[in-house]
Structure formats: C-alpha cells, structure tokens
Coordinates of C-alpha atoms and ligand atoms in Angstrom, one line a residue:
M140 CA -59.8 4.5 -36.8
P141 CA -61.0 4.3 -33.6
R142 CA -62.0 8.4 -31.8
L143 CA -60.2 9.8 -29.0
E144 CA -63.6 8.8 -27.1
E145 CA -63.0 5.7 -27.0
Y146 CA -60.4 5.4 -25.1
R147 CA -63.1 6.8 -22.2
G148 CA -63.5 3.3 -20.9
I149 CA -59.6 1.7 -20.5
V150 CA -58.1 5.4 -20.0
G151 CA -60.5 7.3 -17.8
P152 CA -62.1 10.0 -18.2
D153 CA -59.9 12.7 -17.0
T154 CA -57.4 11.2 -19.2
L155 CA -59.4 12.6 -22.6
E156 CA -59.7 15.9 -20.4
E157 CA -56.8 16.5 -20.0
L158 CA -55.5 15.7 -24.4
H159 CA -58.7 18.2 -25.3
L160 CA -57.0 20.9 -22.7
L161 CA -53.8 20.8 -23.3
A162 CA -54.7 20.7 -27.1
R163 CA -56.0 23.5 -27.2
A164 CA -53.4 25.5 -25.8
L165 CA -51.5 25.1 -29.0
D166 CA -54.7 25.8 -31.5
G167 CA -53.1 26.5 -35.1
K168 CA -49.5 24.7 -34.3
T169 CA -48.7 22.8 -37.4
V170 CA -46.4 19.1 -36.5
L171 CA -44.0 17.4 -38.7
H172 CA -43.7 14.2 -38.3
I173 CA -40.4 12.7 -40.3
N174 CA -38.6 9.6 -40.6
S175 CA -37.1 6.7 -42.4
T176 CA -40.3 4.0 -43.4
A177 CA -44.2 4.6 -44.1
M178 CA -43.9 0.7 -42.9
G179 CA -43.1 -1.8 -40.9
G180 CA -41.4 -1.7 -37.4
G181 CA -41.7 0.4 -34.0
V182 CA -41.3 4.1 -35.7
A183 CA -43.9 3.4 -38.0
E184 CA -46.5 1.8 -35.9
I185 CA -46.4 4.3 -34.2
L186 CA -47.0 7.2 -36.3
S187 CA -49.4 4.9 -37.7
R188 CA -51.9 5.5 -34.8
M189 CA -50.4 8.7 -33.5
V190 CA -51.0 11.4 -36.2
P191 CA -55.0 10.9 -36.9
F192 CA -55.1 11.3 -33.1
L193 CA -53.2 14.9 -32.8
Q194 CA -55.1 15.7 -36.0
E195 CA -58.5 14.6 -34.4
L196 CA -57.8 17.4 -31.7
G197 CA -57.2 19.7 -33.8
I198 CA -53.5 20.1 -34.7
H199 CA -52.7 20.3 -38.2
T200 CA -50.0 17.3 -39.4
R201 CA -48.5 15.9 -41.4
W202 CA -46.5 12.9 -41.9
E203 CA -43.8 12.3 -44.1
V204 CA -40.5 9.8 -44.9
I205 CA -38.0 10.4 -46.8
K206 CA -36.7 8.7 -50.0
G207 CA -33.1 6.5 -50.5
G208 CA -32.0 3.7 -53.0
E209 CA -31.0 0.8 -51.7
A210 CA -26.9 2.2 -51.7
F211 CA -28.5 4.7 -48.4
Y212 CA -30.3 2.2 -46.6
A213 CA -26.8 0.2 -46.6
V214 CA -25.5 2.6 -45.4
T215 CA -28.6 3.6 -42.2
K216 CA -29.1 -0.2 -41.3
K217 CA -24.0 0.3 -40.5
F218 CA -25.1 3.6 -38.7
H219 CA -28.0 1.8 -36.8
N220 CA -25.9 -1.4 -36.0
A221 CA -23.2 0.8 -35.0
L222 CA -25.2 3.2 -32.6
H223 CA -25.7 -0.5 -31.1
G224 CA -22.6 -0.7 -30.7
D225 CA -22.0 -3.0 -33.8
D226 CA -19.8 -1.5 -35.8
Q227 CA -19.4 -3.2 -39.2
G228 CA -17.0 -0.1 -41.2
V229 CA -18.5 3.1 -41.5
T230 CA -16.3 4.0 -44.7
S231 CA -16.1 7.7 -46.3
R232 CA -18.0 6.9 -49.0
D233 CA -20.8 6.2 -47.1
Y234 CA -20.8 9.3 -45.1
Q235 CA -21.4 10.9 -48.3
I236 CA -24.4 8.4 -49.5
Y237 CA -25.0 9.7 -46.5
E238 CA -24.9 13.6 -46.8
D239 CA -26.0 13.2 -50.8
T240 CA -29.0 11.1 -50.0
L241 CA -30.8 13.4 -48.0
D242 CA -29.9 16.6 -49.6
E243 CA -31.4 15.1 -52.5
N244 CA -34.7 15.0 -50.4
L245 CA -34.1 18.7 -48.6
S246 CA -34.8 20.1 -52.1
M247 CA -38.0 17.6 -52.5
M248 CA -39.7 18.4 -48.6
D249 CA -41.4 20.8 -47.5
L250 CA -40.7 21.8 -44.6
G251 CA -43.0 24.3 -43.0
A252 CA -43.9 23.3 -39.4
D253 CA -44.1 24.6 -35.8
M254 CA -43.4 21.6 -34.3
L255 CA -40.8 19.3 -36.7
F256 CA -40.3 16.1 -35.1
I257 CA -37.2 13.8 -37.1
H258 CA -37.5 10.5 -36.0
D259 CA -34.0 8.3 -35.5
P260 CA -30.2 9.3 -37.2
Q261 CA -31.8 8.4 -40.3
P262 CA -34.0 11.6 -41.4
A263 CA -31.1 13.4 -38.7
A264 CA -29.3 15.1 -40.8
L265 CA -32.5 17.0 -42.4
V266 CA -31.8 19.6 -39.5
K267 CA -28.8 21.3 -42.0
K268 CA -31.5 23.9 -43.4
R269 CA -32.7 24.9 -39.7
R270 CA -31.3 27.7 -39.4
E271 CA -33.2 29.1 -43.1
M272 CA -36.7 27.3 -41.2
D273 CA -39.3 28.9 -38.7
G274 CA -40.5 26.0 -36.9
R275 CA -38.4 24.3 -33.6
W276 CA -36.9 20.9 -34.2
I277 CA -36.9 17.7 -32.0
W278 CA -35.0 15.1 -32.4
R279 CA -36.9 11.7 -31.3
C280 CA -34.1 9.6 -31.4
H281 CA -35.4 5.6 -30.4
I282 CA -33.2 3.9 -30.2
D283 CA -30.5 2.6 -27.3
L284 CA -27.5 5.0 -27.9
S285 CA -25.1 4.4 -24.6
Q286 CA -22.5 2.5 -26.2
P287 CA -22.4 4.2 -29.5
S288 CA -19.3 3.3 -31.7
P289 CA -17.5 6.8 -31.2
Q290 CA -16.7 6.8 -35.3
V291 CA -20.4 6.9 -36.7
W292 CA -21.6 9.3 -33.4
D293 CA -19.0 12.0 -33.9
F294 CA -20.2 12.5 -37.9
L295 CA -23.8 12.7 -36.2
K296 CA -24.0 14.2 -33.0
P297 CA -22.9 17.2 -34.3
Y298 CA -26.8 17.3 -36.6
V299 CA -28.2 16.6 -33.2
E300 CA -26.6 19.8 -31.1
Q301 CA -28.1 21.9 -34.0
Y302 CA -31.6 20.7 -32.7
D303 CA -33.3 22.4 -30.7
A304 CA -34.5 19.5 -28.4
S305 CA -34.3 15.7 -28.4
V306 CA -36.7 12.9 -27.3
F307 CA -35.4 9.6 -25.7
S308 CA -36.9 6.3 -24.6
A309 CA -35.5 6.3 -21.0
P310 CA -32.8 7.6 -19.2
A311 CA -29.9 5.0 -19.7
F312 CA -30.5 5.0 -23.3
A313 CA -29.7 8.8 -23.0
Q314 CA -26.4 10.8 -24.6
K315 CA -24.6 13.7 -23.2
L316 CA -25.9 16.4 -25.4
P317 CA -25.6 20.0 -25.0
I318 CA -29.5 20.7 -26.0
P319 CA -32.6 19.8 -23.7
Q320 CA -33.4 16.6 -23.7
F321 CA -36.3 14.7 -22.8
L322 CA -37.6 10.6 -21.6
I323 CA -40.7 9.7 -23.2
P324 CA -41.4 6.1 -23.9
P325 CA -43.3 5.6 -27.2
S326 CA -46.7 3.3 -26.4
I327 CA -49.4 0.8 -28.4
D328 CA -52.6 1.8 -29.7
P329 CA -55.1 -0.6 -27.7
L330 CA -57.5 0.1 -30.2
S331 CA -55.3 -0.6 -33.0
D332 CA -56.3 -3.7 -35.2
K333 CA -52.4 -4.8 -33.7
N334 CA -54.5 -4.6 -30.3
R335 CA -57.5 -4.2 -30.0
D336 CA -60.0 -8.3 -28.9
L337 CA -59.7 -10.6 -30.7
A338 CA -63.0 -12.9 -30.2
P339 CA -62.3 -16.9 -29.9
E340 CA -63.4 -17.7 -33.2
E341 CA -61.4 -14.4 -35.2
I342 CA -58.4 -15.9 -33.2
T343 CA -59.4 -19.3 -34.9
L344 CA -59.4 -18.2 -38.1
V345 CA -56.8 -16.9 -38.7
L346 CA -54.3 -19.4 -37.2
E347 CA -56.2 -21.8 -39.7
R348 CA -55.8 -19.4 -43.2
L349 CA -51.6 -18.9 -41.6
R350 CA -51.4 -23.1 -41.7
I351 CA -50.4 -22.0 -37.5
P352 CA -51.4 -26.0 -35.9
T353 CA -52.2 -24.8 -32.0
D354 CA -52.2 -28.8 -30.9
K355 CA -48.9 -27.5 -29.1
P356 CA -48.6 -24.6 -27.1
L357 CA -47.2 -22.2 -28.9
V358 CA -44.1 -20.4 -27.9
T359 CA -43.6 -17.2 -30.7
Q360 CA -41.3 -14.3 -31.2
V361 CA -42.7 -11.5 -33.4
S362 CA -40.0 -9.8 -34.8
R363 CA -38.2 -7.8 -37.8
F364 CA -35.4 -10.9 -39.3
D365 CA -32.3 -9.3 -37.5
R366 CA -29.5 -10.4 -35.7
L367 CA -30.1 -8.0 -32.3
K368 CA -33.0 -9.8 -32.9
D369 CA -31.4 -12.6 -32.3
P370 CA -33.3 -15.8 -34.3
L371 CA -31.3 -18.6 -33.5
G372 CA -30.2 -18.0 -30.3
V373 CA -34.2 -17.7 -30.5
I374 CA -33.8 -21.7 -32.1
E375 CA -31.3 -22.6 -29.9
A376 CA -33.2 -21.7 -26.5
F377 CA -35.6 -23.7 -27.9
H378 CA -33.6 -26.7 -28.9
K379 CA -32.3 -27.3 -24.9
V380 CA -36.6 -27.0 -23.5
R381 CA -37.8 -30.1 -26.3
S382 CA -36.9 -32.6 -24.0
Y383 CA -39.1 -31.5 -20.7
A384 CA -41.9 -29.7 -22.8
D385 CA -43.7 -30.5 -25.7
A386 CA -44.3 -26.9 -27.5
R387 CA -44.4 -25.2 -30.7
L388 CA -41.4 -22.5 -32.0
L389 CA -43.5 -20.1 -34.1
L390 CA -40.5 -16.9 -35.8
V391 CA -43.5 -14.5 -37.4
G392 CA -41.1 -11.8 -39.5
G393 CA -42.1 -9.3 -42.5
P394 CA -39.6 -7.1 -44.3
A395 CA -39.2 -3.2 -43.2
D396 CA -38.4 -1.5 -46.5
D397 CA -35.1 0.4 -44.5
D398 CA -33.4 -3.1 -43.5
P399 CA -31.9 -4.6 -47.3
E400 CA -30.6 -7.7 -44.0
S401 CA -33.7 -9.5 -43.8
S402 CA -33.7 -11.3 -46.2
L403 CA -30.3 -12.7 -45.6
V404 CA -31.2 -13.5 -41.4
M405 CA -34.0 -14.7 -42.6
E406 CA -32.3 -17.6 -44.2
E407 CA -29.6 -18.2 -41.8
A408 CA -33.2 -19.1 -38.8
R409 CA -34.5 -21.6 -41.4
E410 CA -31.3 -23.0 -42.4
R411 CA -30.8 -23.4 -38.5
A412 CA -34.2 -25.4 -38.0
K413 CA -34.0 -26.5 -41.3
G414 CA -35.5 -30.9 -40.0
D415 CA -37.7 -29.7 -36.7
P416 CA -41.0 -30.6 -37.8
D417 CA -41.9 -27.5 -34.4
I418 CA -40.7 -24.5 -36.0
L419 CA -42.4 -22.3 -37.9
I420 CA -40.8 -19.2 -39.2
L421 CA -43.7 -17.3 -41.5
C422 CA -43.7 -14.1 -43.5
L423 CA -46.2 -11.1 -43.1
P424 CA -46.7 -8.4 -45.3
P425 CA -46.2 -5.4 -43.1
T426 CA -50.0 -5.0 -43.2
S427 CA -50.6 -8.3 -41.3
H428 CA -52.2 -6.6 -37.9
I429 CA -54.3 -8.9 -37.5
E430 CA -52.9 -11.9 -37.8
I431 CA -50.0 -10.0 -35.3
N432 CA -52.5 -9.3 -33.3
A433 CA -54.3 -13.8 -32.9
I434 CA -51.4 -14.6 -32.8
Q435 CA -49.9 -13.3 -30.2
R436 CA -53.3 -14.0 -28.9
A437 CA -52.9 -17.8 -29.1
S438 CA -50.0 -18.4 -27.9
A439 CA -48.7 -19.8 -24.0
V440 CA -45.2 -17.8 -24.0
I441 CA -43.9 -15.0 -25.9
L442 CA -40.0 -14.6 -26.7
Q443 CA -38.3 -11.4 -26.8
K444 CA -34.7 -12.5 -27.3
S445 CA -33.2 -9.3 -28.7
I446 CA -29.1 -8.8 -27.9
R447 CA -29.7 -5.1 -28.2
E448 CA -33.3 -3.4 -28.6
G449 CA -34.9 0.5 -28.9
F450 CA -38.1 -0.3 -26.4
G451 CA -39.0 -3.2 -27.2
L452 CA -42.7 -2.5 -28.5
T453 CA -43.5 -6.4 -29.0
V454 CA -43.1 -7.0 -25.6
T455 CA -45.8 -3.8 -25.1
E456 CA -48.4 -5.8 -27.3
A457 CA -47.7 -8.6 -25.7
L458 CA -48.2 -8.0 -21.9
W459 CA -51.0 -5.8 -22.8
K460 CA -52.7 -9.4 -24.2
G461 CA -52.1 -10.6 -20.7
K462 CA -49.1 -13.1 -22.2
P463 CA -46.2 -14.5 -20.2
V464 CA -43.8 -13.2 -21.6
I465 CA -39.2 -14.3 -21.1
A466 CA -37.3 -11.1 -22.8
S467 CA -34.0 -10.8 -22.9
A468 CA -33.1 -7.5 -20.0
V469 CA -32.2 -4.8 -22.8
G470 CA -33.4 -1.7 -24.2
G471 CA -36.7 -0.4 -22.7
I472 CA -37.9 -3.7 -22.8
S473 CA -36.7 -3.6 -18.3
L474 CA -38.2 -0.5 -17.7
Q475 CA -41.5 -3.2 -19.1
I476 CA -41.0 -6.6 -17.3
T477 CA -40.3 -6.4 -13.5
H478 CA -38.5 -9.9 -13.4
K479 CA -40.7 -12.7 -12.2
Y480 CA -43.8 -9.4 -11.2
S481 CA -44.7 -8.7 -15.7
G482 CA -42.4 -11.1 -16.9
M483 CA -39.3 -12.7 -17.4
L484 CA -36.0 -11.4 -17.3
T485 CA -33.2 -12.6 -18.9
H486 CA -29.6 -12.1 -19.7
S487 CA -28.5 -15.8 -22.0
I488 CA -30.1 -18.4 -23.7
D489 CA -29.3 -20.6 -21.0
G490 CA -31.7 -18.4 -18.5
T491 CA -34.5 -18.7 -21.7
A492 CA -34.5 -22.3 -22.0
H493 CA -34.3 -22.0 -18.6
A494 CA -38.0 -20.2 -17.8
L495 CA -39.4 -21.2 -20.5
K496 CA -39.3 -24.6 -19.5
Q497 CA -40.9 -22.6 -16.4
L498 CA -43.6 -20.8 -18.1
L499 CA -44.8 -24.3 -20.1
S500 CA -45.1 -26.4 -16.7
E501 CA -46.3 -23.5 -14.4
P502 CA -49.9 -22.0 -17.0
E503 CA -51.3 -20.7 -13.4
Y504 CA -48.1 -19.0 -13.0
G505 CA -47.8 -17.2 -16.2
R506 CA -51.7 -16.7 -16.1
W507 CA -50.7 -14.5 -13.0
L508 CA -47.5 -12.7 -14.7
G509 CA -49.4 -11.5 -18.3
G510 CA -52.6 -10.3 -15.8
N511 CA -49.9 -7.7 -13.8
G512 CA -47.9 -6.8 -17.2
K513 CA -51.1 -5.6 -18.8
E514 CA -52.0 -3.5 -15.1
H515 CA -48.3 -2.1 -16.2
I516 CA -48.7 -1.8 -19.5
R517 CA -52.2 0.4 -18.7
Q518 CA -50.6 2.7 -16.3
N519 CA -47.8 3.7 -18.1
F520 CA -47.2 2.7 -21.7
L521 CA -51.0 3.6 -23.8
L522 CA -51.6 5.9 -26.1
T523 CA -53.0 8.2 -25.0
R524 CA -50.0 8.6 -22.6
H525 CA -47.8 9.4 -25.3
L526 CA -50.0 12.1 -26.8
R527 CA -50.0 14.1 -23.5
D528 CA -46.5 13.5 -23.9
Y529 CA -46.0 15.3 -26.5
L530 CA -48.4 17.1 -26.5
L531 CA -46.4 19.2 -23.1
L532 CA -43.1 18.6 -25.1
F533 CA -45.1 21.0 -28.3
L534 CA -46.0 23.5 -25.2
F535 CA -43.0 24.2 -23.8
L536 CA -41.3 24.4 -27.3
S537 CA -43.5 27.0 -28.0
H538 CA -43.1 29.2 -24.5
G539 CA -39.4 30.0 -25.3
Q540 CA -37.7 30.5 -21.7
S541 CA -41.2 31.5 -19.4
D542 CA -41.0 29.4 -16.8
F543 CA -45.1 29.3 -16.6
I544 CA -47.5 28.4 -19.1
H545 CA -51.3 29.4 -18.5
L546 CA -53.6 27.0 -20.4
P547 CA -57.2 28.1 -21.6
D548 CA -60.4 27.5 -19.9
Q549 CA -58.1 27.7 -16.7
P550 CA -58.8 30.9 -14.4
A551 CA -55.9 33.5 -13.7
A552 CA -56.1 32.8 -9.9
A553 CA -55.6 29.1 -10.3
N554 CA -52.5 29.7 -12.3
P555 CA -49.5 30.6 -10.3
Ligands
LIG49 N1 -44.3 -6.3 -36.9 C1 -45.4 -7.0 -37.3 N2 -44.7 -7.2 -37.6 C2 -43.5 -7.8 -38.1 C3 -42.4 -7.6 -36.9 C4 -42.6 -6.6 -36.1 O1 -46.3 -5.7 -37.6 O2 -42.9 -8.9 -39.0 C5 -44.6 -5.0 -35.6 C6 -44.1 -5.6 -34.4 O3 -46.1 -6.4 -34.1 C7 -44.4 -4.2 -33.1 C8 -42.7 -3.1 -34.5 O4 -43.4 -3.5 -35.9 O5 -45.2 -3.3 -33.3 C9 -42.0 -3.9 -34.1 O6 -41.4 -2.6 -32.5 P1 -40.1 -3.5 -31.9 O7 -40.4 -2.2 -30.8 O8 -40.3 -4.9 -30.6 O9 -39.2 -3.0 -32.6 P2 -38.5 -2.6 -34.4 O10 -39.0 -3.8 -34.8 O11 -38.4 -1.5 -34.5 O12 -36.9 -3.0 -33.6

C-alpha cells in the first residue's frame, strides 16, 4: 500500500498539505464505514483504498461489512433495481427479510464512532440505532436515485431522513430530503494495482496468462455481469461493426458477493456470443486488479454501455489510462466524459456501434480523446480530492451549527 507522500508527483504538494491540515483539525475523531460487500463493485474498491489513507492521516477508521443470507441479497438486489427505476415487485415478505437481517446485524455490530458512513441502501436501516448513539450518521448513496420506484423509496426514505446528512455522487442523482445533502463524486487511486503504470512486459505476461490474443485490436467492457451494464447490448453493437473492422471483443466481469443474478447474466452473454470466436467472456476473481489494469491498458477502445449507472468507476479507470472510451450518457458518466472531447457519449446500440467504427479506424483521434480524459480525471476524480471532501464533511458535521471552523496552525488573524 503506497503512502500519501507518494502522490506528491501526481497531485502536487498543496493537495497533500491541505489533507494534513484538515486531518489535524479532526485529531482523535473516529470513523466507521459500513457497506454490504468486502469485494466486488465500486464501493468496496473505494473503501479498500480510502480506509488506509484515513488511518495514515491519523483518523481512527474502521470498515465493517453487514452480513446477510442469500434471501437478503436477493431482496437488496430487487431494491437496487427498483431504485434505478426497474421495479420487479418487492413484496411485504421482502421488506420483512430486510428488516430482520438488519436487526440481526444491529445486535452484533459495534457502532461506536464519531462519524458513521453508511453506504447505499443495503445497510441504510441500521440508522434505527442512531438515537442510542453519540455519533453523526451519514448516508452515502452511490446510486442514481433520480427515478426510483415510489414503493421502495417510500420504504427507505423514512430511514434516510433519520440521518444527519446524505452524500450523493452527482447533483442529478439526488432526491428531495429534509436533511443536508452533499455532493461528493467518488474517485480512483492512481497508485493501486488497478491503476498504477504497468511495464509493457507486465501487460504481455498477464494477457498470455489469461490467453487473450493480441493479434487484433481489443474492444473491452469491464463490468459485473448485471443487466444494467447491458452486456447483450455490447455484443450487438460489436456485431454491427464486424464487417467494417477486424477487432476482438472482451467482456470482463466477476462475481460480487451481494449480487445473486450475475451468473445468470453471464450465461446469457455466453449464449449470445456463441459461435463468434472473436468474442471472449472472462470471469475473473474479485482480486484481479493487475489483470484488469493490464486488460484496460492493452485495449484499443473501452466500452461502458450501461443502461443505468452510479458513477461508473470503470470509465474513470479507463480514462486515467488514456484510453478512448465510448459510454452511455447515464449516471456519473456524463460528469466524466465531454462528448467528442474526452470520450464519446452514446444513447443506443446503433450510436455505440457508430462510435466504435470511428474509433477503430481513427486511432489518432482516440489517443487525443484519451489524453483529454486523463487530464480531466487527474484534476477531478483522484483519491486525494475524495479524501479532502470527506475530511471537510467530517469537520462540518463535528462543528455543529458554527459558521466558521478555525483550523489548527492558522494564525487567528487569518480567520474572518
Ligand atoms: N471490477 C472488478 N472486476 C470485475 C468487474 C468490475 O474489479 O470483474 C471493478 C472495476 O474495475 C471498478 C468496480 O469494480 O473498479 C466497478 O465500479 P463501477 O462504478 O464501474 O460499477 P459498480 O459495479 O459499482 O456498479
């Protein structure tokens, strides 16, 4: 795990100084993050990097994962789809399973902390315990809540309203709430195994080991096998460009502990790709960070044809690697890509196919897009910016109603 000091060359000295200054003001505070999976998906990815850095900054930080059975994850998957607008009929029994599981977790968890960061709907109802505790409770919503199924949102909203604050990744994701709302986009860690520079030999070795041929340009989508990531749409778009460009499609995914549907969706993709030797479907274990890094770096074009999306960290990762990305204009993807400047935004299978045809035939244009994308990520979506936003939020919440927060080491005269 790199130390913060190693980021100096990437983000500049001021950013690091600011982090230390803010952290000193929070001296002695404790933070607890709670989510629903230790591995797989964007939230676990971020926490695995964020938690050690908070600790390095002197903030005592714990990360806990709620426990649930198959039935619980089937329910929370239904919630997830319904909150994205696709209501598959949540029953009263489902709500009961949700409540019972969180009650069991409450009876086992140590919730003592100054700041509790509860991630996404799965653990949201833990807030029941808030009145018995001293800490400030923050609901950190990573998903797009702009068009939720009213039924599921009506169930969750009374819980969310009990928090001290909520955090959304983008203005467009938020809901009207009677509690303060903060907008904090997520980030990637440029020095993690998923994103650090790799030597060309390292990339070659990984591709050989995974038996990915490199005789044709690789077009890649990295995503959990989830219908909202539209793997079948990706295959269809790829089929449409086959007669114009000789390329290979790679769909890379892996299981997430909290997603019972993924093997079914992967089977559907395999079925659709059957008989086409230029489509490879790879299921990698959730620890395959260097493998995904190498695959993204070896790709000519990266796709992210999501139907709905949270922030879309796979897009951030690909842009950071200077890759041309073709992605749906959904969720946080529109914050990351300016159409025809730092990537291509599309709205359909045809649009994706059209952009893919163009980028496969104009690699120079693709490199220009990728270069612009990388700079945008450097300035806005690296871990250090994310850490700063969280520290500012903690400071705000720990200072009650006061309008001014005096930071240590600041001469009093400098403060208004
Ligand atoms: N990811 C991974 N292995 C996979 C699929 C995804 O490590 O097989 C990672 C991916 O690199 C990214 C995260 O999981 O860091 C996915 O985050 P994103 O915001 O794109 O989507 P989510 O899964 O949270 O909906």
